[in-house]
Coordinates of C-alpha atoms in Angstrom, one line a residue:
M8 CA 2.6 9.3 -59.7
K9 CA 2.5 12.7 -58.3
I10 CA -1.1 12.2 -57.2
K11 CA -0.1 9.1 -55.3
I12 CA 2.7 10.9 -53.5
H13 CA 0.4 13.8 -52.5
Y14 CA -2.1 11.3 -51.2
R15 CA 0.4 9.5 -49.1
F16 CA 1.6 12.7 -47.5
F17 CA -2.1 13.6 -47.0
I18 CA -2.7 10.3 -45.1
L19 CA 0.5 10.8 -43.0
G20 CA -0.6 14.3 -42.2
V21 CA -4.1 13.2 -41.0
S22 CA -2.6 10.3 -39.0
F23 CA -0.3 12.7 -37.2
F24 CA -3.1 15.1 -36.5
L25 CA -5.2 12.3 -35.1
R26 CA -2.5 11.1 -32.8
L27 CA -1.9 14.7 -31.7
S28 CA -5.6 15.2 -31.1
S29 CA -5.8 11.9 -29.2
A30 CA -2.9 12.9 -27.0
F31 CA -4.7 16.0 -25.9
A32 CA -8.2 14.6 -25.7
L33 CA -9.9 15.1 -22.3
T34 CA -8.7 12.3 -20.2
L35 CA -8.4 11.5 -16.5
P36 CA -6.2 8.9 -14.7
H37 CA -7.6 5.5 -14.0
I38 CA -7.7 6.2 -10.2
F39 CA -11.0 7.9 -11.2
G40 CA -13.9 5.9 -12.3
D41 CA -17.6 4.9 -11.9
H42 CA -18.4 3.5 -8.4
M43 CA -15.5 5.2 -6.6
V44 CA -15.5 6.9 -3.2
L45 CA -14.1 10.4 -2.8
Q46 CA -12.7 11.4 0.5
S47 CA -14.8 13.5 2.9
G48 CA -13.7 16.3 5.1
Q49 CA -10.6 17.4 3.1
P50 CA -9.9 19.1 -0.2
V51 CA -10.4 16.7 -3.1
P52 CA -7.9 17.1 -6.1
I53 CA -9.3 16.2 -9.5
W54 CA -6.9 16.3 -12.5
G55 CA -6.2 15.1 -15.9
W56 CA -5.2 16.2 -19.4
A57 CA -6.9 18.3 -22.2
P58 CA -5.9 20.4 -25.2
P59 CA -3.5 23.2 -24.0
G60 CA -5.4 26.4 -23.2
E61 CA -8.8 24.7 -22.8
T62 CA -10.9 25.5 -19.8
I63 CA -12.1 22.4 -17.9
T64 CA -14.9 22.6 -15.4
V65 CA -15.5 20.0 -12.7
S66 CA -19.0 19.7 -11.2
F67 CA -19.8 17.7 -8.1
A68 CA -22.1 17.9 -5.1
G69 CA -23.2 21.4 -5.9
Q70 CA -19.6 22.7 -6.6
K71 CA -18.1 23.9 -9.8
K72 CA -14.4 24.4 -10.2
S73 CA -12.6 25.4 -13.3
A74 CA -8.9 25.2 -14.5
T75 CA -7.0 25.9 -17.8
A76 CA -4.9 23.1 -19.3
A77 CA -1.2 24.0 -19.4
G78 CA 1.1 23.6 -22.3
D79 CA 1.6 19.9 -21.6
G80 CA -2.2 19.5 -21.3
H81 CA -2.2 19.0 -17.6
W82 CA -5.0 20.6 -15.5
E83 CA -6.1 20.3 -11.9
V84 CA -8.8 21.6 -9.6
S85 CA -9.5 21.1 -5.9
L86 CA -13.0 20.5 -4.7
D87 CA -13.8 22.0 -1.2
P88 CA -14.1 19.4 1.6
L89 CA -17.1 17.1 0.9
T90 CA -19.7 15.8 3.2
V91 CA -20.3 12.1 3.7
S92 CA -22.9 10.9 1.2
T93 CA -24.4 7.4 0.4
N94 CA -26.4 8.8 -2.4
P95 CA -24.9 7.9 -5.8
A96 CA -23.9 11.0 -7.7
E97 CA -22.1 12.0 -10.9
L98 CA -18.7 13.7 -11.1
I99 CA -18.8 15.6 -14.4
I100 CA -15.7 16.9 -16.1
A101 CA -16.4 19.2 -19.1
G102 CA -14.5 21.1 -21.7
S103 CA -15.0 20.7 -25.5
E104 CA -15.7 17.1 -24.5
T105 CA -17.4 15.8 -21.4
V106 CA -16.4 12.8 -19.1
A107 CA -18.9 11.7 -16.4
F108 CA -18.3 9.2 -13.6
K109 CA -21.4 7.6 -12.2
D110 CA -22.4 6.1 -8.9
V111 CA -19.8 8.1 -6.9
L112 CA -20.1 8.2 -3.1
V113 CA -18.3 10.2 -0.5
G114 CA -16.8 8.7 2.6
E115 CA -13.4 7.4 3.7
V116 CA -10.6 6.3 1.4
W117 CA -7.7 4.1 2.4
L118 CA -4.7 2.7 0.4
C119 CA -3.3 -0.7 1.3
S120 CA 0.1 -1.7 -0.1
G121 CA 3.0 -4.1 0.4
Q122 CA 4.0 -7.5 -0.8
S123 CA 2.4 -10.9 -0.8
N124 CA 0.8 -11.0 2.7
M125 CA -1.1 -7.8 1.8
Q126 CA -1.8 -9.1 -1.7
K127 CA -3.2 -12.5 -0.5
P128 CA -6.9 -12.4 -1.2
V129 CA -9.9 -13.7 0.7
G130 CA -10.2 -16.6 -1.7
T131 CA -7.8 -19.1 -3.3
W132 CA -4.6 -17.7 -4.8
R133 CA -1.9 -19.3 -7.0
G134 CA 1.3 -20.2 -5.1
Q135 CA -0.4 -20.1 -1.8
P136 CA -2.0 -23.5 -1.2
I137 CA -3.6 -22.4 2.2
P138 CA -6.4 -19.8 1.6
T139 CA -7.6 -17.3 4.2
I140 CA -9.5 -19.1 7.0
N141 CA -13.2 -19.7 6.3
Y142 CA -12.8 -18.1 2.9
Q143 CA -15.9 -19.7 1.4
Q144 CA -18.1 -18.3 4.3
E145 CA -16.4 -15.0 4.2
L146 CA -16.8 -14.6 0.4
A147 CA -20.5 -15.6 0.7
A148 CA -21.1 -12.9 3.3
A149 CA -19.2 -10.1 1.6
N150 CA -22.3 -8.1 0.4
F151 CA -21.4 -4.5 1.2
P152 CA -22.5 -2.2 -1.6
L153 CA -21.1 0.9 0.3
I154 CA -17.7 -0.6 0.4
R155 CA -15.9 0.1 -3.0
L156 CA -12.7 -1.6 -4.1
M157 CA -10.0 -1.0 -6.7
N158 CA -7.0 -3.2 -7.4
V159 CA -4.1 -1.3 -9.1
E160 CA -2.4 -3.2 -11.9
I161 CA 1.2 -4.4 -11.1
F162 CA 3.3 -2.1 -13.2
N163 CA 7.1 -1.5 -12.9
A164 CA 8.1 1.8 -14.5
E165 CA 11.6 3.2 -14.9
L166 CA 10.3 6.8 -14.6
P167 CA 7.3 8.1 -12.8
A168 CA 4.2 7.4 -14.8
R169 CA 1.3 9.6 -15.2
D170 CA -1.2 6.8 -15.1
F171 CA -1.5 3.0 -14.3
D172 CA -0.9 0.5 -17.0
I173 CA -4.3 -1.2 -17.1
R174 CA -3.0 -3.8 -19.6
A175 CA -0.7 -5.3 -17.1
R176 CA -2.8 -8.2 -16.1
T177 CA -3.9 -9.4 -19.5
N178 CA -2.0 -12.6 -19.2
L179 CA -3.6 -13.4 -15.8
D180 CA -6.9 -15.0 -14.9
Y181 CA -8.7 -11.9 -13.8
P182 CA -9.3 -8.7 -15.8
W183 CA -8.9 -5.0 -14.9
K184 CA -12.3 -3.9 -13.4
G185 CA -11.6 -0.4 -12.1
W186 CA -13.7 0.5 -9.0
V187 CA -16.3 -2.1 -8.0
A188 CA -18.9 -2.4 -5.4
C189 CA -18.1 -5.1 -2.8
N190 CA -20.1 -8.3 -3.2
P191 CA -19.2 -12.0 -3.2
T192 CA -18.6 -12.0 -6.9
S193 CA -16.5 -8.8 -7.3
L194 CA -14.4 -9.5 -4.2
D195 CA -13.3 -12.8 -5.5
E196 CA -13.0 -11.7 -9.2
I197 CA -10.5 -8.9 -8.6
K198 CA -8.7 -11.0 -5.9
F199 CA -8.7 -8.0 -3.5
S200 CA -6.5 -8.0 -0.4
A201 CA -8.0 -10.0 2.4
V202 CA -6.3 -7.6 4.9
G203 CA -7.8 -4.7 3.1
Y204 CA -11.2 -6.2 2.9
F205 CA -11.4 -7.1 6.6
F206 CA -10.1 -3.7 7.5
S207 CA -12.9 -2.1 5.5
R208 CA -15.6 -4.3 6.8
K209 CA -14.6 -3.7 10.4
L210 CA -14.5 0.0 9.7
F211 CA -17.8 0.0 7.9
E212 CA -19.5 -1.8 10.7
E213 CA -18.3 0.7 13.2
I214 CA -18.9 4.1 11.3
K215 CA -21.5 3.1 8.8
I216 CA -20.3 5.4 6.0
P217 CA -18.9 4.6 2.5
I218 CA -15.4 3.1 2.5
G219 CA -13.1 3.1 -0.6
M220 CA -10.2 0.8 -0.7
I221 CA -7.3 0.9 -3.1
E222 CA -5.0 -2.0 -3.3
A223 CA -1.5 -1.5 -4.8
T224 CA 0.6 -4.6 -4.0
A225 CA 3.1 -7.0 -5.6
G226 CA 4.4 -10.1 -4.1
G227 CA 8.1 -10.8 -3.4
T228 CA 9.0 -7.1 -3.5
S229 CA 11.4 -4.9 -1.4
I230 CA 10.7 -1.6 0.1
E231 CA 13.2 0.1 -2.2
A232 CA 11.0 -0.6 -5.2
W233 CA 8.1 1.3 -3.5
T234 CA 10.1 4.3 -2.4
P235 CA 10.6 7.3 -4.8
A236 CA 14.2 8.2 -5.7
S237 CA 13.8 11.4 -3.7
G238 CA 12.9 9.4 -0.6
F239 CA 16.5 8.2 0.0
A240 CA 18.1 11.6 -0.3
N241 CA 17.9 12.8 3.2
D242 CA 19.5 9.9 5.0
P243 CA 23.2 9.5 4.5
A244 CA 23.0 5.8 5.3
L245 CA 21.0 5.4 2.1
A246 CA 23.2 7.3 -0.2
D247 CA 23.9 4.4 -2.4
F248 CA 20.3 4.0 -3.2
V249 CA 20.1 7.6 -4.3
K250 CA 22.8 6.8 -6.8
A251 CA 21.1 3.5 -7.9
A252 CA 17.7 5.3 -8.4
Q253 CA 19.3 7.6 -11.0
T254 CA 20.4 4.7 -13.1
P255 CA 17.3 3.1 -14.8
K256 CA 17.2 -0.6 -15.5
V257 CA 20.0 -1.3 -13.0
R258 CA 19.2 -3.5 -10.0
F259 CA 20.8 -2.7 -6.7
E260 CA 20.9 -5.2 -3.8
G261 CA 18.8 -7.5 -5.8
T262 CA 15.9 -5.1 -6.6
S263 CA 14.9 -2.4 -9.0
I264 CA 14.8 1.0 -7.1
S265 CA 11.6 3.0 -7.2
T266 CA 10.0 1.1 -10.1
L267 CA 6.8 0.1 -8.3
Y268 CA 6.4 3.5 -6.9
N269 CA 6.8 5.0 -10.4
G270 CA 4.1 2.7 -11.9
M271 CA 1.7 2.1 -9.1
I272 CA 1.8 4.9 -6.5
H273 CA 2.9 8.1 -8.4
P274 CA -0.1 7.9 -10.9
M275 CA -2.6 8.3 -7.9
V276 CA -0.9 11.3 -6.3
P277 CA -2.5 13.4 -5.0
F278 CA -5.9 11.5 -4.9
A279 CA -7.4 12.3 -1.6
L280 CA -6.8 9.7 1.1
R281 CA -7.5 9.2 4.8
G282 CA -4.5 7.0 5.3
V283 CA -2.3 4.0 4.3
L284 CA -2.0 0.5 5.4
W285 CA 1.3 -1.3 4.8
Y286 CA 2.3 -5.0 5.1
Q287 CA 5.9 -5.7 3.8
G288 CA 9.2 -6.7 4.9
E289 CA 9.8 -10.4 4.2
S290 CA 11.9 -9.7 1.1
N291 CA 14.1 -7.3 3.0
L292 CA 14.5 -9.7 5.9
L293 CA 15.4 -12.5 3.5
K294 CA 18.3 -10.4 2.3
R295 CA 19.3 -9.8 6.0
D296 CA 18.5 -6.1 6.2
G297 CA 18.5 -6.0 9.9
E298 CA 18.7 -2.6 11.5
I299 CA 19.0 -0.6 8.2
Y300 CA 15.4 -1.4 7.4
A301 CA 14.5 1.3 10.0
N302 CA 16.2 3.8 7.9
K303 CA 14.5 2.5 4.7
M304 CA 11.0 2.4 6.3
T305 CA 11.3 5.9 7.7
A306 CA 12.5 7.2 4.4
F307 CA 9.7 5.4 2.7
I308 CA 6.9 6.7 4.9
K309 CA 8.3 10.3 4.8
S310 CA 8.5 10.2 1.0
W311 CA 4.9 9.2 0.5
R312 CA 3.7 11.8 2.9
A313 CA 5.8 14.4 1.1
D314 CA 3.8 13.4 -2.0
W315 CA 0.5 13.8 -0.3
G316 CA 1.6 17.0 1.4
R317 CA 0.6 16.0 4.9
D318 CA 1.3 13.4 7.7
V319 CA -1.1 10.8 6.2
P320 CA -1.9 8.2 8.9
F321 CA 0.3 5.2 8.3
Y322 CA -0.5 1.8 10.0
F323 CA 1.7 -1.1 9.3
V324 CA 2.0 -4.9 10.2
Q325 CA 4.9 -6.3 12.1
L326 CA 6.1 -9.6 10.6
P327 CA 4.7 -12.8 12.0
P328 CA 6.7 -15.7 13.3
L329 CA 8.6 -17.8 10.6
L330 CA 11.5 -20.1 10.7
Y331 CA 13.9 -18.0 8.7
S332 CA 16.9 -19.8 10.3
A333 CA 15.9 -22.9 8.3
R334 CA 17.0 -21.1 5.1
T335 CA 20.6 -21.3 4.1
N336 CA 20.9 -18.9 1.2
P337 CA 21.8 -16.6 2.8
P338 CA 22.0 -18.1 6.3
H339 CA 19.8 -16.6 9.0
A340 CA 20.3 -16.5 12.8
F341 CA 17.5 -17.3 15.2
T342 CA 17.3 -13.6 16.3
D343 CA 17.4 -12.0 12.8
E344 CA 13.6 -11.6 12.7
A345 CA 13.6 -10.1 16.2
V346 CA 16.1 -7.4 15.0
F347 CA 14.0 -6.8 12.0
R348 CA 10.8 -6.4 13.9
E349 CA 12.6 -3.8 16.0
A350 CA 13.6 -2.0 12.9
Q351 CA 9.9 -2.0 11.8
A352 CA 8.8 -0.7 15.2
A353 CA 11.3 2.2 15.0
A354 CA 8.9 3.9 12.5
L355 CA 6.6 4.4 15.5
K356 CA 8.7 7.4 16.4
L357 CA 7.0 9.1 13.4
P358 CA 3.7 11.0 14.2
N359 CA 0.3 9.4 13.1
T360 CA 1.7 5.9 12.9
G361 CA 0.6 2.5 14.4
M362 CA 1.8 -1.1 14.3
V363 CA -0.2 -4.5 14.4
V364 CA 1.6 -7.3 16.3
T365 CA 1.1 -10.8 14.8
T366 CA 3.0 -13.1 17.1
D367 CA -0.2 -15.1 17.8
L368 CA -1.5 -15.4 14.2
V369 CA 0.6 -18.2 13.0
D370 CA -0.1 -22.0 13.2
D371 CA 2.6 -23.1 10.9
L372 CA 6.1 -21.6 11.4
K373 CA 7.1 -22.7 7.9
N374 CA 4.3 -20.9 6.0
M375 CA 5.2 -17.4 5.0
H376 CA 1.6 -16.6 4.1
P377 CA -0.4 -17.4 7.3
P378 CA -4.2 -17.5 6.6
Q379 CA -5.2 -15.5 9.7
K380 CA -5.9 -12.3 7.7
K381 CA -9.2 -11.4 9.3
E382 CA -7.4 -10.6 12.7
V383 CA -4.7 -8.5 10.8
G384 CA -7.2 -6.4 9.0
E385 CA -9.5 -5.9 12.2
R386 CA -6.4 -4.9 14.3
L387 CA -5.5 -2.3 11.6
A388 CA -9.1 -1.1 11.9
L389 CA -8.7 -0.7 15.7
L390 CA -5.8 1.7 15.0
A391 CA -7.8 3.8 12.6
L392 CA -11.0 3.8 14.8
A393 CA -8.9 4.9 17.8
N394 CA -6.7 7.4 16.2
D395 CA -8.7 8.8 13.2
Y396 CA -12.3 8.3 14.1
G397 CA -12.4 9.4 17.8
R398 CA -13.2 6.1 19.4
K399 CA -11.8 6.6 22.9
D400 CA -13.4 3.3 24.0
I401 CA -11.1 1.3 21.8
E402 CA -7.7 0.0 22.9
P403 CA -5.7 -0.2 19.7
S404 CA -2.5 -2.0 20.8
G405 CA -1.3 -4.8 23.0
P406 CA 1.1 -3.9 25.9
E407 CA 4.1 -1.8 24.9
Y408 CA 7.2 -1.5 27.0
R409 CA 7.4 2.0 28.2
A410 CA 10.9 3.2 27.1
E411 CA 13.5 3.6 29.8
S412 CA 11.1 2.6 32.5
I413 CA 13.1 -0.3 33.7
K414 CA 14.1 -0.1 37.4
H415 CA 16.8 -2.2 38.9
E416 CA 15.9 -3.3 42.4
G417 CA 18.6 -5.7 43.5
Y418 CA 17.8 -9.2 42.3
K419 CA 14.8 -8.0 40.3
A420 CA 14.0 -5.6 37.5
V421 CA 10.6 -3.9 37.1
L422 CA 9.3 -2.8 33.7
R423 CA 6.3 -0.7 33.0
F424 CA 4.0 -0.7 30.0
N425 CA 1.7 1.6 27.9
H426 CA -1.5 0.1 26.3
V427 CA -2.4 -1.8 29.4
G428 CA -6.0 -1.5 28.5
K429 CA -8.2 -3.4 31.0
G430 CA -5.2 -4.9 32.5
L431 CA -2.1 -7.1 31.8
V432 CA -2.8 -10.8 31.6
S433 CA -1.4 -14.2 30.7
K434 CA -3.7 -15.3 27.8
D435 CA -3.7 -19.0 28.8
G436 CA -3.3 -18.5 32.5
Q437 CA 0.0 -20.1 32.6
P438 CA 3.3 -18.3 33.6
L439 CA 4.4 -15.7 31.1
T440 CA 6.7 -16.9 28.4
W441 CA 9.5 -15.7 26.2
F442 CA 11.1 -13.3 28.8
E443 CA 14.8 -13.5 29.2
T444 CA 17.4 -11.3 31.1
A445 CA 21.1 -10.7 31.4
G446 CA 23.3 -8.9 33.9
K447 CA 26.1 -6.5 32.8
D448 CA 28.0 -9.4 31.4
G449 CA 25.4 -9.7 28.5
K450 CA 24.7 -13.4 29.2
F451 CA 21.0 -14.1 28.8
F452 CA 19.0 -16.7 30.7
P453 CA 15.1 -17.4 30.7
A454 CA 13.5 -15.2 33.2
K455 CA 10.4 -15.4 35.6
A456 CA 8.0 -12.6 34.7
E457 CA 5.1 -11.7 37.0
I458 CA 2.4 -9.1 36.5
S459 CA 2.1 -6.3 39.0
G460 CA -0.5 -3.7 38.0
D461 CA 0.8 -2.1 34.8
A462 CA 4.3 -3.6 35.4
I463 CA 6.1 -6.8 35.0
V464 CA 8.6 -8.0 37.7
I465 CA 11.6 -9.9 36.4
T466 CA 13.7 -12.4 38.4
C467 CA 16.2 -15.0 37.4
P468 CA 18.2 -17.5 39.6
E469 CA 21.2 -17.3 37.2
V470 CA 21.2 -13.4 37.1
T471 CA 21.7 -11.8 40.4
E472 CA 21.2 -8.3 39.1
P473 CA 18.9 -8.2 36.0
W474 CA 20.3 -5.4 33.9
V475 CA 18.7 -6.0 30.4
V476 CA 15.4 -7.7 29.6
R477 CA 14.2 -9.1 26.2
F478 CA 10.8 -10.3 25.3
A479 CA 9.8 -12.4 22.3
W480 CA 13.3 -12.2 21.0
G481 CA 13.3 -14.9 18.4
E482 CA 11.8 -15.9 15.2
S483 CA 9.5 -18.7 16.7
A484 CA 8.3 -16.6 19.6
R485 CA 4.6 -17.0 20.2
P486 CA 4.2 -15.6 23.8
N487 CA 1.2 -15.5 26.1
F488 CA 1.6 -11.9 27.4
Y489 CA -1.5 -9.8 26.4
N490 CA -3.7 -7.1 27.7
E491 CA -7.3 -8.1 28.7
N492 CA -8.5 -6.5 25.5
G493 CA -7.1 -9.6 23.7
L494 CA -4.1 -7.9 22.0
P495 CA -0.5 -9.5 22.2
A496 CA 2.4 -7.5 23.7
V497 CA 4.9 -5.8 21.4
P498 CA 8.3 -7.6 21.2
F499 CA 11.0 -5.6 22.8
R500 CA 14.5 -5.4 24.4
T501 CA 15.2 -2.7 27.1
D502 CA 18.5 -1.8 25.4
N503 CA 16.7 -0.8 22.1
P504 CA 19.2 1.0 19.9
F505 CA 16.5 3.0 18.1
T506 CA 16.5 5.7 20.8
Q507 CA 13.5 4.0 22.5
F508 CA 11.0 4.4 19.6
S509 CA 7.9 4.7 21.9
K510 CA 9.3 6.9 24.6
S511 CA 6.8 9.8 24.6
K512 CA 4.2 8.6 21.8
N513 CA 1.7 6.9 24.2
A514 CA 3.0 7.7 27.6
P515 CA 0.4 8.7 30.2

């Protein structure tokens, strides 16, 4: 009997020792892997966990950096800025054990995130009966071995997680793959974001260096779930969200606060990135966020930038036309989406931001997931090429009302624009549409808009003195006002409450 008791305690002791040893084995988060791309031209953090006190040496591209694991096992080194390389290399992490990642390239790394319109893949997707346009041809042509893709598992976490939960998709029809080289099979197997793929393809075609794309998306989600608890703290208008974030497992305004950030974004901080692509807002518009979304999006961007320790370029997609007013729970007004788009555009007052307009990329006003994703991705790429890769020959935006430029000249108003490009045009050659004006009484009427150089001249028989002008101010607006570069104008109203978001950003 005594022998059996001692044996039992011996087994329990060994089991505890093995669990303890496993907890401190040399490991790295799953953001690292074979076939990945490391960011060029900036310091590259490499981190993980090992037995406390153990020295870990990281070797890559002729560099060796060492660190000692802390009491909780965490260690981190920072590689000096790397030079672009298409030659597959090994990243070696060595202590008492060794981990090696193979086929590692050096180039440009972008993170794409948001809800279902960013999540929508090139191929077919459950719940979205209309796939991306020409998806079969696009998949067949997707042979780009220097583009590497990784799709982060959907993972809601009550507290900031140290790593992704790679088991999260075990009940779905596609498995966790880690980093993969882009080809027709892999692009379809991991159901990678169509917007992210078309962005990377356009970027690769222009700069011809390795591109790493990380997708972290979840359909039907609100921006609050993607924002860390600390992100709400500096805006008094969001004080209620600070309180809600401090109460795990409690939903506030219909959503769990910070859970997607905790499970899907926090585990990859501070992985070196060039920038972020963001396509989200439908869920917040559906709950009638309106102007407060400007506060939420500003807090969201600032919080991610605080994590990465710099003003990471942030390019986002303005919502496309959709008949929200056809919905009754809750009811929506015809102008709700216009107000929401304006709140999105308010984020342009932050440095290193850009916005894609999508008023022309919808055929069916009842489809929340329009299939024209190639154009969205390529327009995001124009922003990156112009702002981050020195392409002065590229116009990245359609015409944008130059804040406070309106001049009242008796029976007409004159408005000037930035991003005129090669010139202002009517895309179809017909009179410009979706302009309206009001006098000081605030009563709006359809207006005649005529192009005059980099300006638009507004007149209206019903308004003897045009005082305020609105453009594309409605959920179904699909106007014909463009620049000759083929990009649609940004919706606006001249009495924008967000302190004229673009006043100095792109003024000549």
